[in-house]
């Protein structure tokens, strides 16, 4: 035990959705390569605060531990990011952990992000292939189409883009960048295209694409580097084409 | 479970559970129309008017005679008052009031996320507000108080010169010019990005530089115009107040 440096972690806790939040501080020995999620695991092994008080383990979401499942998003030092890829040694100390501020807290660091799932349903973010008979092989997707679609398909539904967006709040009830980007993904798909008109129409409803103020936080924060502002512009164009076209055609 | 009515235990008031942001209301409401109308009015007619206004005033560079001629030209339009009302005042009023409403509903977060685009988002709101108060004050002074310019175009040059005798007033003009120039130029960029006119990342960056140049040109023209009001000898204001 030559090196006994420690890290201090301040965690904003909340027992259940309708109780008051409070802070607790923990101190852990510094271990190279440790990330926020593994620090939370370590605390669970011995849930004692810095001043020696016995407490409950922290509740948090995590699954893949490699930034692909999207479950572990939280505010690390005030910024939205994935806990599993946040290395303690690369963070400012003491490390401050909070649940997302724009989603209902379930307990401690776990929040309810089902609004994105609901939004994805409302924009019909799927390829319609259900039927009673075999539809045969789908159309070919060209290399160029794949190059556009692949980055968009990497969305892990972490909701970082929504948490960081100044327009995403309970006053606008804005849908956020992730769902808009998924509209672009499914509208580029040769079979998914079938629902293009409905998707664009959905995005013109209250809380739709118009609420975007183009602050571009979404594209900066996205852990999967999805070209979100590009998607907003491309979908913005399709939406305007449909809206103006309908003025003359409908 | 029986009712606790009448028992001594105090009623437990639970804080309301935070509901969070509501899902998309597909197919509902008119916010799409209003937001896009706000966007559009920023360009047509308000942006066009701003361009016209900067060009017209730049005639001051050629002196009082040229300036008077331009004012006469503008006041000679048929239906001037209707043009002003429906082409300028009402669209500006809509864009401004709805702009404040948009501002009120957003939660600027440059503290947590101090990135360029986010700063510009905040700046678009502040420059809009500065332009709003500047325009209200400017219009009141030039158009609705003192010498009536519509009926005395020859007094316009001198009227502005008299305004500039007060350094604070001249400073406010400068601030107003910078705010309106930036708001309009970045507004062009926002418009192009939101309406999908410029979509690619590189194209958007390039158009960003173009918009910065547009802002600089506007500010330069505005400053050159201001300078000429100081440069030329005081021009008489006659016609009295009407
Ligand atoms: C000099 C007169 C003005 C001009 C030429 C002008 C022009 C524009 C333009 C072209 C846009 C871009 C459209 C868009 O982002 O959707 C814009 C946006 C905006 N304007 Fe103005 N504007 C003016 C005055 C004002 C005033 C007085 C306000 C009041 C606060 C205001 C508030 C806003 C806001 C909040 C936005 C951003 C909207 C968003 O982020 O979605 N503007 N303006
Ligand atoms: S560009 Fe800005 S306002 Fe639009 S979704 Fe992204 S963060 Fe939100
Ligand atoms: S777009 Fe990016 S930030 Fe938004 S939910 Fe998907 S992965 Fe997360
Ligand atoms: S645990 Fe899956 S993304 Fe972090």
XYZ file of C-alpha atoms and ligand atoms in Angstrom, chain A residues 167 210-214, chain B residues 35-36 38-43 46-48 50 92 95-100 102-103 121 124-125 127-133 135 180-181 183-184 186-191 194-195, ligand 1:
93
model
C -35.420 23.402 -25.712
C -40.146 23.280 -34.897
C -39.179 23.592 -31.234
C -35.501 23.053 -32.023
C -33.577 26.310 -31.507
C -30.464 24.886 -33.159
C -42.820 28.756 -35.183
C -42.224 28.602 -38.916
C -41.737 33.406 -36.732
C -38.754 32.055 -38.658
C -40.084 33.380 -41.966
C -41.009 36.856 -40.680
C -37.393 37.180 -39.478
C -36.356 37.066 -43.152
C -38.389 42.064 -41.231
C -34.972 41.071 -42.599
C -35.707 42.697 -45.963
C -33.499 45.835 -42.200
C -41.825 43.047 -36.279
C -41.609 38.291 -34.504
C -40.645 40.139 -31.323
C -43.491 39.076 -29.069
C -43.371 35.475 -30.269
C -39.565 35.689 -29.946
C -39.901 36.622 -26.273
C -39.836 31.315 -27.411
C -37.133 32.710 -25.143
C -28.502 30.354 -29.079
C -29.848 35.249 -30.540
C -32.193 35.943 -27.633
C -29.511 40.546 -29.409
C -33.228 40.215 -30.224
C -34.148 41.865 -26.929
C -31.612 44.683 -27.412
C -32.896 45.228 -30.962
C -36.458 45.290 -29.631
C -35.882 48.016 -27.053
C -36.226 49.840 -32.210
C -29.593 43.966 -35.104
C -26.778 43.101 -37.546
C -29.244 38.891 -34.927
C -30.137 39.116 -38.594
C -27.019 34.600 -37.470
C -30.762 34.421 -38.090
C -30.024 33.787 -41.773
C -27.812 30.894 -40.734
C -30.463 29.518 -38.367
C -33.111 29.824 -41.028
C -33.770 24.761 -39.766
C -35.556 24.876 -43.091
C -34.085 43.712 -36.443
C -35.188 42.991 -36.475
C -35.128 41.481 -36.465
C -34.733 40.677 -37.499
C -34.286 41.098 -38.889
C -34.841 39.316 -37.032
C -34.528 38.219 -37.782
C -34.488 36.922 -37.318
C -34.182 35.767 -38.099
C -33.873 35.774 -39.580
C -34.228 34.683 -37.282
C -33.943 33.238 -37.660
C -35.175 32.409 -37.725
C -35.156 31.225 -36.801
O -34.219 31.038 -36.016
O -36.096 30.451 -36.815
C -34.545 35.151 -35.982
C -34.647 34.335 -34.862
C -35.032 34.775 -33.624
N -35.456 36.061 -33.299
Fe -35.384 37.670 -34.503
N -35.261 39.304 -35.739
C -35.452 40.612 -35.350
C -35.888 41.047 -34.123
C -36.143 40.218 -33.031
C -36.635 40.678 -31.778
C -36.958 42.128 -31.441
C -36.765 39.592 -30.974
C -37.261 39.602 -29.549
C -36.674 39.006 -28.565
C -36.325 38.429 -31.730
C -36.246 37.129 -31.249
C -35.791 36.045 -31.960
C -35.560 34.740 -31.414
C -35.810 34.294 -29.974
C -35.078 33.944 -32.454
C -34.622 32.486 -32.360
C -35.717 31.525 -32.616
C -35.270 30.123 -32.325
O -34.190 29.907 -31.792
O -36.042 29.225 -32.621
N -35.956 38.848 -32.986
N -34.713 36.522 -36.019
